[in-house]
Coordinates of C-alpha atoms in Angstrom, one line a residue:
Chain A
M1 CA 0.0 0.0 0.0
K2 CA 1.2 3.5 -0.8
S3 CA 1.9 5.6 2.3
L4 CA 1.0 8.9 0.5
V5 CA -1.5 9.5 -2.3
R6 CA -1.7 13.0 -3.9
V7 CA -5.0 14.1 -5.4
A8 CA -4.9 17.4 -7.3
S9 CA -8.0 19.5 -8.0
G10 CA -8.0 21.0 -11.5
Q11 CA -11.6 22.3 -12.0
G12 CA -14.1 23.5 -9.4
F13 CA -17.0 23.9 -11.8
W14 CA -17.8 23.9 -15.5
G15 CA -16.3 27.2 -16.7
D16 CA -13.3 27.2 -14.3
W17 CA -9.8 28.2 -15.4
L18 CA -8.8 26.2 -18.5
E19 CA -5.1 26.3 -17.5
A20 CA -5.6 24.7 -14.1
P21 CA -5.7 21.0 -15.1
R22 CA -2.4 21.2 -17.1
R23 CA -0.7 23.3 -14.3
Q24 CA -1.7 20.7 -11.7
V25 CA -0.2 17.8 -13.7
E26 CA 2.9 19.7 -14.8
G27 CA 3.6 21.5 -11.6
G28 CA 4.9 18.5 -9.7
D29 CA 4.2 14.9 -8.9
V30 CA 0.5 14.0 -8.4
D31 CA -1.2 10.6 -8.5
Y32 CA -4.7 11.7 -9.4
L33 CA -6.3 14.7 -11.1
M34 CA -9.8 15.4 -9.9
L35 CA -12.1 17.5 -12.1
D36 CA -15.5 18.6 -10.8
Y37 CA -17.8 20.0 -13.5
L38 CA -21.3 19.7 -12.1
A39 CA -23.3 22.2 -10.2
E40 CA -27.0 21.9 -9.4
V41 CA -28.1 23.7 -12.5
T42 CA -25.5 22.2 -14.8
M43 CA -27.4 18.9 -15.4
S44 CA -30.4 20.8 -16.8
I45 CA -28.2 22.8 -19.2
L46 CA -26.6 19.6 -20.4
Q47 CA -30.0 17.9 -20.8
K48 CA -31.2 20.8 -23.1
Q49 CA -28.0 20.4 -25.2
K50 CA -28.6 16.6 -25.5
E51 CA -32.1 17.2 -26.7
R52 CA -30.8 19.3 -29.5
D53 CA -28.0 16.9 -30.3
P54 CA -27.8 13.4 -29.0
R55 CA -24.0 13.4 -29.1
M56 CA -23.9 16.3 -26.6
G57 CA -24.9 16.5 -22.9
Y58 CA -21.5 16.3 -21.3
A59 CA -18.9 19.0 -20.2
R60 CA -17.1 19.6 -23.4
D61 CA -14.3 21.5 -21.7
F62 CA -13.2 18.1 -20.4
I63 CA -12.0 17.0 -23.8
G64 CA -9.6 20.0 -24.0
A65 CA -8.5 19.4 -20.4
I66 CA -7.6 15.8 -21.2
E67 CA -5.7 16.9 -24.3
S68 CA -3.7 19.3 -22.1
V69 CA -2.7 16.6 -19.6
L70 CA -2.2 13.6 -22.0
P71 CA 1.6 13.5 -21.5
G72 CA 1.0 13.3 -17.8
I73 CA -1.5 10.4 -18.2
V74 CA 0.5 8.5 -20.8
E75 CA 4.1 9.0 -19.6
R76 CA 3.8 9.5 -15.9
G77 CA 0.7 7.5 -15.0
V78 CA -1.4 10.2 -13.6
K79 CA -5.1 9.1 -13.4
V80 CA -8.0 11.4 -14.0
I81 CA -11.4 11.3 -12.3
A82 CA -14.2 13.6 -13.5
N83 CA -17.9 13.9 -13.4
A84 CA -17.7 15.4 -16.9
G85 CA -20.1 12.8 -18.3
G86 CA -23.1 15.0 -17.2
V87 CA -26.3 13.4 -18.7
N88 CA -24.4 11.6 -21.4
P89 CA -21.2 9.8 -20.1
R90 CA -21.1 7.5 -23.2
A91 CA -21.0 10.4 -25.6
C92 CA -18.2 11.9 -23.4
A93 CA -16.4 8.6 -23.7
D94 CA -16.8 8.5 -27.5
A95 CA -15.3 12.0 -27.7
L96 CA -12.4 11.0 -25.6
L97 CA -11.8 7.9 -27.7
A98 CA -11.8 10.1 -30.8
L99 CA -9.2 12.3 -29.2
A100 CA -7.1 9.3 -28.2
D101 CA -7.2 8.0 -31.8
Q102 CA -6.3 11.4 -33.2
K103 CA -3.3 11.6 -30.8
G104 CA -2.3 8.0 -31.4
V105 CA -2.6 7.1 -27.7
R106 CA -5.6 4.8 -27.9
G107 CA -3.5 1.8 -26.6
K108 CA -2.4 3.8 -23.5
L109 CA -5.9 4.7 -22.2
A110 CA -8.4 2.6 -20.3
L111 CA -11.5 4.6 -20.0
G112 CA -13.9 3.9 -17.1
V113 CA -17.5 5.0 -17.7
V114 CA -19.9 5.1 -14.8
T115 CA -23.6 5.2 -15.7
G116 CA -26.9 4.4 -13.9
D117 CA -27.5 7.7 -12.2
D118 CA -29.9 8.8 -14.9
L119 CA -33.5 8.1 -13.6
L120 CA -35.3 10.0 -16.3
P121 CA -36.3 7.0 -18.4
R122 CA -37.6 5.3 -15.2
L123 CA -39.4 8.2 -13.7
D124 CA -43.0 7.1 -14.3
E125 CA -42.2 3.6 -13.2
L126 CA -40.6 4.8 -10.0
I127 CA -43.5 7.1 -9.2
A128 CA -45.9 4.2 -9.9
Q129 CA -43.9 2.0 -7.5
G130 CA -44.5 4.5 -4.7
H131 CA -41.5 6.7 -4.8
P132 CA -43.0 10.2 -4.5
L133 CA -39.7 12.0 -5.1
A134 CA -41.1 14.8 -2.9
N135 CA -39.3 18.1 -3.0
M136 CA -36.9 18.1 0.0
D137 CA -37.6 21.8 0.7
T138 CA -41.4 22.1 0.1
G139 CA -42.6 18.5 0.6
E140 CA -44.6 18.6 -2.7
P141 CA -44.8 15.4 -4.7
L142 CA -43.0 15.4 -8.1
S143 CA -46.3 14.6 -9.9
L144 CA -47.0 18.4 -9.6
V145 CA -44.3 19.1 -12.2
R146 CA -43.9 15.7 -13.8
D147 CA -44.9 16.8 -17.3
R148 CA -42.2 19.6 -17.2
V149 CA -39.3 17.4 -16.0
L150 CA -36.1 17.7 -18.1
S151 CA -33.7 15.6 -16.2
A152 CA -33.5 13.4 -13.1
N153 CA -30.2 12.1 -11.7
A154 CA -29.3 10.3 -8.5
Y155 CA -26.1 11.4 -6.8
I156 CA -24.0 8.3 -6.6
G157 CA -21.0 7.7 -4.4
S158 CA -17.5 6.3 -4.5
G159 CA -18.3 2.6 -5.3
P160 CA -18.5 2.6 -9.1
I161 CA -15.4 4.9 -9.4
I162 CA -13.4 2.4 -7.2
E163 CA -14.7 -0.5 -9.4
A164 CA -13.5 1.3 -12.5
L165 CA -10.0 1.9 -11.0
G166 CA -9.9 -1.7 -9.9
K167 CA -10.5 -2.7 -13.5
G168 CA -7.5 -0.7 -14.6
A169 CA -9.1 2.6 -15.7
N170 CA -6.7 5.5 -15.9
I171 CA -9.5 8.0 -16.8
V172 CA -12.9 7.6 -15.0
V173 CA -15.9 9.6 -16.3
T174 CA -19.1 9.7 -14.3
G175 CA -22.5 11.3 -14.6
R176 CA -24.0 12.8 -11.4
S177 CA -21.4 11.5 -8.9
T178 CA -21.2 13.6 -5.7
D179 CA -18.4 16.1 -6.0
T180 CA -16.7 14.7 -2.9
A181 CA -16.7 11.1 -4.1
L182 CA -14.3 12.2 -6.9
T183 CA -11.6 12.7 -4.3
M184 CA -12.6 10.1 -1.7
A185 CA -12.8 7.2 -4.2
P186 CA -9.1 7.1 -5.2
L187 CA -8.1 7.4 -1.5
R188 CA -10.5 4.5 -0.6
Y189 CA -9.2 2.5 -3.5
E190 CA -5.5 3.1 -2.8
F191 CA -5.7 2.6 1.0
G192 CA -8.3 -0.2 0.9
W193 CA -10.7 1.6 3.3
G194 CA -13.8 -0.6 3.8
A195 CA -17.4 0.1 4.6
G196 CA -17.2 0.5 8.3
D197 CA -14.0 2.7 8.3
W198 CA -16.4 5.6 8.8
D199 CA -13.9 8.1 10.2
K200 CA -11.5 7.5 7.3
L201 CA -14.3 7.7 4.7
A202 CA -15.5 10.9 6.3
A203 CA -11.9 12.3 6.1
G204 CA -11.9 11.5 2.4
I205 CA -15.2 13.3 2.0
I206 CA -13.9 16.3 3.8
A207 CA -10.7 16.3 1.7
G208 CA -13.1 16.3 -1.3
H209 CA -15.2 19.2 0.1
I210 CA -12.0 21.3 0.6
I211 CA -10.7 20.9 -2.9
E212 CA -14.0 20.5 -4.9
C213 CA -14.2 24.2 -5.6
G214 CA -10.7 24.5 -6.9
A215 CA -8.8 27.6 -5.8
Q216 CA -11.5 28.7 -3.4
C217 CA -9.5 27.0 -0.6
S218 CA -6.1 28.3 -1.8
G219 CA -6.6 32.0 -1.7
G220 CA -9.4 32.5 -4.4
N221 CA -12.5 34.4 -3.2
C222 CA -10.8 34.6 0.2
L223 CA -12.0 37.5 2.4
K224 CA -9.4 37.5 5.2
D225 CA -6.4 39.7 4.2
W226 CA -7.5 39.4 0.6
A227 CA -5.3 42.3 -0.6
T228 CA -2.1 40.6 0.7
I229 CA -2.6 37.2 -0.9
P230 CA 0.4 36.9 -3.2
D231 CA 0.4 36.4 -7.0
V232 CA -3.3 35.7 -7.3
W233 CA -2.8 35.8 -11.1
N234 CA -0.6 32.7 -10.8
I235 CA -2.9 31.0 -8.2
G236 CA -2.0 27.4 -7.3
Y237 CA -5.0 25.0 -7.2
P238 CA -5.1 22.7 -4.2
I239 CA -3.7 19.2 -3.7
V240 CA -4.6 16.7 -1.0
D241 CA -1.7 14.8 0.4
A242 CA -3.5 11.8 2.0
R243 CA -2.3 9.1 4.4
P244 CA -3.7 5.7 5.0
D245 CA -4.8 6.6 8.6
G246 CA -7.3 9.2 7.3
T247 CA -5.2 12.3 8.0
F248 CA -4.3 14.6 5.2
E249 CA -2.7 17.9 4.3
I250 CA -3.9 20.5 1.9
C251 CA -1.1 22.1 -0.2
K252 CA -0.2 23.4 -3.6
H253 CA 2.6 23.2 -6.1
P254 CA 5.7 25.3 -5.4
H255 CA 6.2 28.5 -7.4
T256 CA 2.5 29.2 -7.6
G257 CA 0.5 32.1 -6.1
G258 CA -2.4 32.2 -3.7
R259 CA -2.3 31.1 0.0
I260 CA -3.1 28.0 1.9
D261 CA -3.4 28.5 5.7
V262 CA -6.0 27.7 8.4
P263 CA -8.2 30.7 7.5
T264 CA -8.3 30.0 3.7
V265 CA -9.2 26.3 4.4
T266 CA -11.7 27.3 7.0
E267 CA -13.5 29.6 4.6
Q268 CA -13.9 26.8 2.1
L269 CA -15.0 24.3 4.9
V270 CA -18.0 26.6 5.8
Y271 CA -18.9 27.2 2.1
E272 CA -22.4 25.9 1.3
M273 CA -22.6 24.3 4.7
G274 CA -25.9 23.0 6.1
D275 CA -26.0 21.2 9.5
P276 CA -22.3 20.6 10.2
H277 CA -23.0 17.6 12.4
S278 CA -24.5 15.7 9.4
Y279 CA -22.8 16.2 6.0
I280 CA -24.7 13.4 4.3
T281 CA -23.1 11.5 1.3
P282 CA -24.0 8.1 -0.2
D283 CA -20.9 6.6 1.5
V284 CA -20.8 8.1 4.9
V285 CA -22.2 10.9 7.1
A286 CA -19.3 13.3 8.0
D287 CA -19.2 15.4 11.1
F288 CA -17.7 18.8 10.4
T289 CA -17.6 19.7 14.1
S290 CA -14.9 17.0 14.5
I291 CA -12.4 18.6 12.0
Q292 CA -9.1 19.7 13.4
L293 CA -6.8 22.0 11.4
E294 CA -3.2 23.0 12.1
P295 CA -0.5 24.8 10.2
A296 CA 2.0 22.3 8.7
G297 CA 4.5 24.6 7.0
E298 CA 4.3 27.2 4.3
N299 CA 1.1 26.9 2.3
R300 CA 0.3 23.6 4.0
V301 CA -2.5 22.7 6.4
R302 CA -2.9 19.4 8.3
V303 CA -6.4 18.0 8.7
F304 CA -7.1 15.4 11.4
G305 CA -9.6 14.1 13.9
V306 CA -12.4 13.7 11.5
K307 CA -15.4 11.5 12.6
G308 CA -17.9 9.8 10.5
R309 CA -20.9 7.5 10.8
P310 CA -22.9 5.1 8.6
P311 CA -24.8 6.7 5.7
T312 CA -28.6 6.7 5.3
D313 CA -30.5 4.3 3.0
K314 CA -31.4 7.2 0.6
L315 CA -29.7 8.9 -2.3
K316 CA -30.3 12.5 -3.2
V317 CA -31.8 13.0 -6.6
S318 CA -31.4 16.2 -8.7
I319 CA -34.4 16.9 -10.8
A320 CA -34.6 19.8 -13.3
Y321 CA -38.0 21.0 -14.6
R322 CA -39.2 23.8 -16.9
A323 CA -40.5 26.7 -14.7
G324 CA -41.5 29.6 -16.9
Y325 CA -39.5 32.5 -18.4
K326 CA -37.4 35.4 -17.2
A327 CA -35.6 38.4 -18.5
V328 CA -33.3 40.9 -16.8
G329 CA -32.4 44.3 -18.2
T330 CA -30.3 47.2 -17.2
L331 CA -29.7 51.0 -17.8
V332 CA -27.1 53.2 -16.2
Y333 CA -28.0 56.7 -14.7
A334 CA -25.3 59.3 -14.1
W335 CA -24.6 62.0 -11.6
P336 CA -26.2 64.3 -10.4
D337 CA -29.1 62.5 -8.5
A338 CA -28.2 59.2 -10.2
L339 CA -30.1 57.1 -7.6
A340 CA -33.2 59.4 -7.8
K341 CA -33.2 59.1 -11.6
A342 CA -32.9 55.3 -11.5
K343 CA -35.8 55.1 -9.0
A344 CA -37.9 57.4 -11.1
A345 CA -37.2 55.2 -14.2
D346 CA -38.3 52.1 -12.3
Q347 CA -41.6 53.8 -11.5
V348 CA -42.1 54.8 -15.1
L349 CA -41.3 51.3 -16.2
R350 CA -43.7 49.7 -13.7
R351 CA -46.5 52.1 -14.7
R352 CA -46.0 51.2 -18.4
L353 CA -46.1 47.4 -17.7
E354 CA -49.4 48.0 -15.8
Y355 CA -50.7 50.2 -18.7
L356 CA -49.9 47.3 -21.1
G357 CA -51.7 44.8 -18.9
L358 CA -48.5 42.8 -18.4
T359 CA -48.5 40.6 -15.3
F360 CA -45.7 38.6 -13.8
D361 CA -45.1 36.2 -11.0
T362 CA -42.5 38.7 -9.7
I363 CA -40.7 41.9 -10.7
V364 CA -37.4 42.5 -8.9
T365 CA -35.7 46.0 -9.1
E366 CA -32.2 46.5 -7.9
F367 CA -30.1 49.7 -8.0
V368 CA -26.6 48.5 -8.6
G369 CA -24.2 50.9 -6.8
A370 CA -26.8 51.3 -4.0
N371 CA -28.5 48.1 -2.9
A372 CA -27.9 45.2 -5.2
T373 CA -25.6 43.2 -3.0
H374 CA -26.6 44.2 0.6
G375 CA -30.1 45.5 0.2
P376 CA -31.2 47.9 2.9
L377 CA -28.2 47.0 5.0
A378 CA -26.1 49.2 2.7
G379 CA -27.8 52.4 3.9
A380 CA -28.4 55.3 1.5
P381 CA -25.5 56.2 -0.8
S382 CA -24.6 59.8 -0.9
D383 CA -23.9 61.5 -4.3
A384 CA -23.2 58.3 -6.3
P385 CA -21.4 59.0 -9.6
E386 CA -23.6 56.5 -11.3
V387 CA -26.3 53.9 -10.5
Q388 CA -27.4 51.0 -12.6
L389 CA -31.1 50.3 -12.8
R390 CA -31.5 46.5 -13.0
V391 CA -35.0 45.1 -13.5
G392 CA -36.0 41.4 -13.8
V393 CA -39.3 39.8 -14.4
R394 CA -40.4 36.2 -14.1
G395 CA -43.6 34.6 -15.4
Q396 CA -45.3 31.7 -17.1
D397 CA -46.4 33.7 -20.3
K398 CA -43.4 34.0 -22.7
A399 CA -45.1 36.7 -24.7
M400 CA -45.4 38.9 -21.7
V401 CA -41.8 38.5 -20.8
E402 CA -40.9 39.2 -24.4
R403 CA -42.9 42.4 -24.3
F404 CA -41.2 43.5 -21.1
T405 CA -37.8 43.4 -22.9
R406 CA -39.1 46.0 -25.3
E407 CA -40.0 48.5 -22.5
L408 CA -36.5 49.3 -21.1
I409 CA -34.6 50.9 -24.0
P410 CA -37.3 53.4 -25.0
M411 CA -36.7 55.0 -21.7
V412 CA -33.4 56.3 -23.0
L413 CA -35.4 58.9 -25.0
N414 CA -38.8 58.9 -23.2
G415 CA -37.8 58.6 -19.5
P416 CA -35.6 60.4 -16.9
P417 CA -32.3 62.0 -18.1
S418 CA -28.6 61.2 -18.0
V419 CA -29.1 57.6 -19.0
T420 CA -26.7 55.3 -20.9
G421 CA -25.4 51.8 -20.9
F422 CA -27.9 50.3 -23.4
A423 CA -25.5 49.2 -26.1
A424 CA -26.1 45.5 -25.5
G425 CA -29.6 45.9 -26.8
R426 CA -32.8 44.3 -25.5
P427 CA -32.6 41.8 -22.7
K428 CA -32.7 38.2 -23.7
V429 CA -35.7 36.0 -22.7
E430 CA -34.6 32.8 -21.0
E431 CA -36.6 29.7 -20.2
I432 CA -36.2 28.9 -16.5
V433 CA -35.0 25.4 -15.6
A434 CA -35.6 25.0 -11.9
Y435 CA -34.1 22.5 -9.5
W436 CA -36.1 20.0 -7.5
P437 CA -34.1 18.2 -4.8
A438 CA -35.6 14.8 -3.7
L439 CA -34.6 11.5 -2.1
I440 CA -34.9 8.0 -3.3
D441 CA -34.2 4.5 -1.8
K442 CA -30.7 3.4 -2.5
T443 CA -31.8 0.0 -3.5
V444 CA -33.5 1.2 -6.7
V445 CA -30.4 2.8 -8.2
T446 CA -27.8 0.5 -9.7
P447 CA -24.7 2.1 -11.1
Q448 CA -23.0 0.4 -14.0
V449 CA -19.3 0.5 -14.8
E450 CA -17.7 -0.2 -18.1
V451 CA -14.0 0.0 -18.9
V452 CA -13.3 0.8 -22.6
R453 CA -9.8 0.3 -24.0
Chain B
M1 CA -17.6 49.9 23.3
R2 CA -18.9 49.6 19.7
V3 CA -17.1 47.0 17.7
R4 CA -17.6 46.1 14.0
L5 CA -18.1 42.4 13.3
L6 CA -15.9 43.1 10.2
D7 CA -13.0 43.6 12.7
L8 CA -13.7 40.4 14.6
A9 CA -14.4 37.8 12.0
H10 CA -14.1 36.8 8.4
A11 CA -16.9 35.0 6.5
R12 CA -17.9 33.1 3.4
S13 CA -21.4 32.5 2.1
G14 CA -23.1 30.2 -0.4
D15 CA -26.5 28.7 -1.3
K16 CA -28.7 25.7 -1.1
G17 CA -31.9 26.4 -3.1
D18 CA -33.6 29.5 -1.6
T19 CA -31.4 29.4 1.5
A20 CA -28.1 31.3 1.9
N21 CA -25.5 30.0 4.4
V22 CA -23.1 32.3 6.1
G23 CA -20.1 30.9 7.9
V24 CA -18.6 33.4 10.3
I25 CA -15.1 32.7 11.5
A26 CA -13.3 34.5 14.4
L27 CA -10.2 36.3 13.3
K28 CA -8.6 35.3 16.7
P29 CA -9.5 32.1 18.5
E30 CA -10.0 34.0 21.8
W31 CA -12.8 36.1 20.1
Y32 CA -14.9 33.0 19.3
P33 CA -16.8 32.9 22.7
L34 CA -17.8 36.5 22.2
L35 CA -19.2 35.8 18.8
A36 CA -21.0 32.7 20.0
R37 CA -22.6 34.7 22.7
E38 CA -23.5 37.8 20.7
L39 CA -24.5 36.3 17.3
T40 CA -27.8 34.8 18.5
V41 CA -30.5 33.6 16.1
E42 CA -32.6 36.6 17.2
R43 CA -29.8 39.1 16.6
V44 CA -29.0 37.8 13.1
A45 CA -32.7 37.6 12.2
M46 CA -33.0 41.3 13.2
H47 CA -30.0 42.2 11.2
F48 CA -31.4 40.6 8.0
R49 CA -35.0 41.9 8.6
G50 CA -36.3 43.1 5.2
V51 CA -33.6 41.2 3.4
I52 CA -34.8 37.6 4.0
T53 CA -38.4 36.3 4.1
G54 CA -37.8 33.1 6.2
G55 CA -36.2 32.1 9.5
V56 CA -32.6 31.7 10.7
Q57 CA -30.9 28.6 11.9
R58 CA -27.5 28.6 13.8
Y59 CA -24.9 25.9 14.3
E60 CA -21.7 26.1 16.3
L61 CA -18.3 24.9 15.2
P62 CA -16.0 25.5 18.1
N63 CA -13.3 23.4 16.4
L64 CA -13.1 25.9 13.6
K65 CA -13.9 28.9 15.8
A66 CA -16.9 29.4 13.4
L67 CA -20.6 29.7 13.4
N68 CA -22.8 28.7 10.5
F69 CA -26.1 30.5 9.8
L70 CA -28.8 29.4 7.4
L71 CA -30.9 32.3 6.2
H72 CA -34.1 31.0 4.7
G73 CA -36.0 32.8 1.9
A74 CA -32.9 34.8 1.1
L75 CA -32.5 34.4 -2.7
D76 CA -35.8 35.1 -4.5
G77 CA -36.4 31.4 -5.0
G78 CA -32.7 30.7 -5.5
G79 CA -30.7 29.1 -8.3
T80 CA -32.1 29.7 -11.8
L81 CA -35.4 31.1 -10.5
S82 CA -33.8 34.1 -8.8
L83 CA -33.8 37.5 -10.5
K84 CA -31.3 38.9 -7.9
T85 CA -27.8 39.9 -8.8
D86 CA -26.6 37.7 -5.9
A87 CA -28.8 34.7 -6.9
Q88 CA -26.4 32.3 -5.2
G89 CA -25.8 34.2 -1.9
K90 CA -22.2 34.9 -2.5
V91 CA -22.1 38.2 -0.7
F92 CA -24.3 37.6 2.3
S93 CA -20.9 37.0 4.0
T94 CA -20.0 40.7 3.9
A95 CA -23.6 41.7 4.5
M96 CA -23.4 39.8 7.8
L97 CA -20.1 41.6 8.7
R98 CA -21.9 45.0 8.6
M99 CA -23.2 44.1 12.1
V100 CA -21.9 46.3 14.9
L101 CA -21.7 44.9 18.5
D102 CA -21.9 46.6 21.8
V103 CA -19.2 45.0 24.0
P104 CA -18.6 46.0 27.7
D105 CA -15.5 48.2 27.8
A106 CA -13.6 46.0 30.2
E107 CA -14.2 42.9 28.1
A108 CA -13.3 44.7 24.9
T109 CA -10.1 45.9 26.5
S110 CA -9.1 42.5 27.9
L111 CA -9.7 40.9 24.5
G112 CA -7.9 43.6 22.6
L113 CA -10.9 44.5 20.4
P114 CA -10.5 47.3 17.9
A115 CA -13.1 50.1 18.4
A116 CA -15.4 50.9 15.6
P117 CA -14.3 54.1 13.8

């Protein structure tokens, strides 16, 4: 058994820095590269793409990322684990195989493909069998929006990734795996942690939570002493140096910018936190109140003491459904009386929407430069040089939302003065794809693993 | 003495649906008990009055010298539904740090707290 396994984070979401995967593989020795592409809303975007083209529905950035790290995979044995498969892991695998052929490395790649998370084809059968897939926040049954569902995916854990690694895969592509499993699975595989090693499994999950948002634990988006964080332009993405006993250190490659210390890691630990006593995953329930952090040298933090307990018998399901239309538009008002002018324009606009008989589920007005980020907590700004009026509407009637988008720009000539910032034209109408979180019995979800050579 | 939370803690926030979470972390370990005492559910709910439509939950993480708050009804429906600039609750962190605390002078002095300007 190895005494140290290094897992590098190269992508914290779909749209993260394109250079990061290559920098993580070239910057020093690592065993695994972990790439997290999926956020709550990402699956629905991918599902829409797949509807338009059955060869799509995965994170296409991943193909470029693999191309950028091919020498590391082929010559140095770095393994890659990614949830880039989205709603179409097989199409993602096909694109990777095409890349491998093009680069002449087909014989060097063993591609693990994890499927089985997609519940969309089985949805009616599952509901008929008595799985209500009730909304975790509201308690409403899924039948309420069933005819508008676009995608439904169970969050699966480390098991299938470990199976793929065991079958010799050096790239593992999953659909809706939990973000944290992408890091925990290789540790569990290398160190042979079993079901029952709850504290170690929980430590692996917490390692995953710390690095799943990429540089957000290594100085990115860090509030404490933000102005003194060195060389942010050259920021180093995080690496987990893990030990068989379940302790680990967070570090980054030498000669990179950013900062890793107890405060930067703590900020990431509390990010998107719910009840810290129960961080529920398919593999284990981790207790964030057990985590101990200590400095372990320059840009290095030791994590130990983590406690875990057995998981529940449910998996979380991420369901996306069509939920109407929205549009957001902006105009900029200049000094003097910028805020007063923007407020007057908002009143003009609302009177015109009323005059036209347009009704919406909601209209939200913000004054950027005055209250958009902190609302009334910001107090009244004095003598702002400019204020952006930002108005959004949401409703079920697409034509009404369309009509709203025609009402902003006329105000440049027929509303309050000193207005500009309309060059981008009319706001775009977007269909809303909303998120429906639910739970389902673990026993009805069976992940499949295939290794393609 | 009046003390700005901004001078006592750092913070990060995020989202889960229509709920924003704010993790508040003491800048010095010895300041954590003060934060745990002062940042009550009631105090935080009062601070965000008119900003959130739901309730507040609070969790303690003495191991990290941190408190975690869940602010319900904070994001105009959250995720893709929200029309807010901050649809994902990214800057509720600094909104929380706008809070100003009244700390007894003797305690403020013994803890070395910086007075609000």
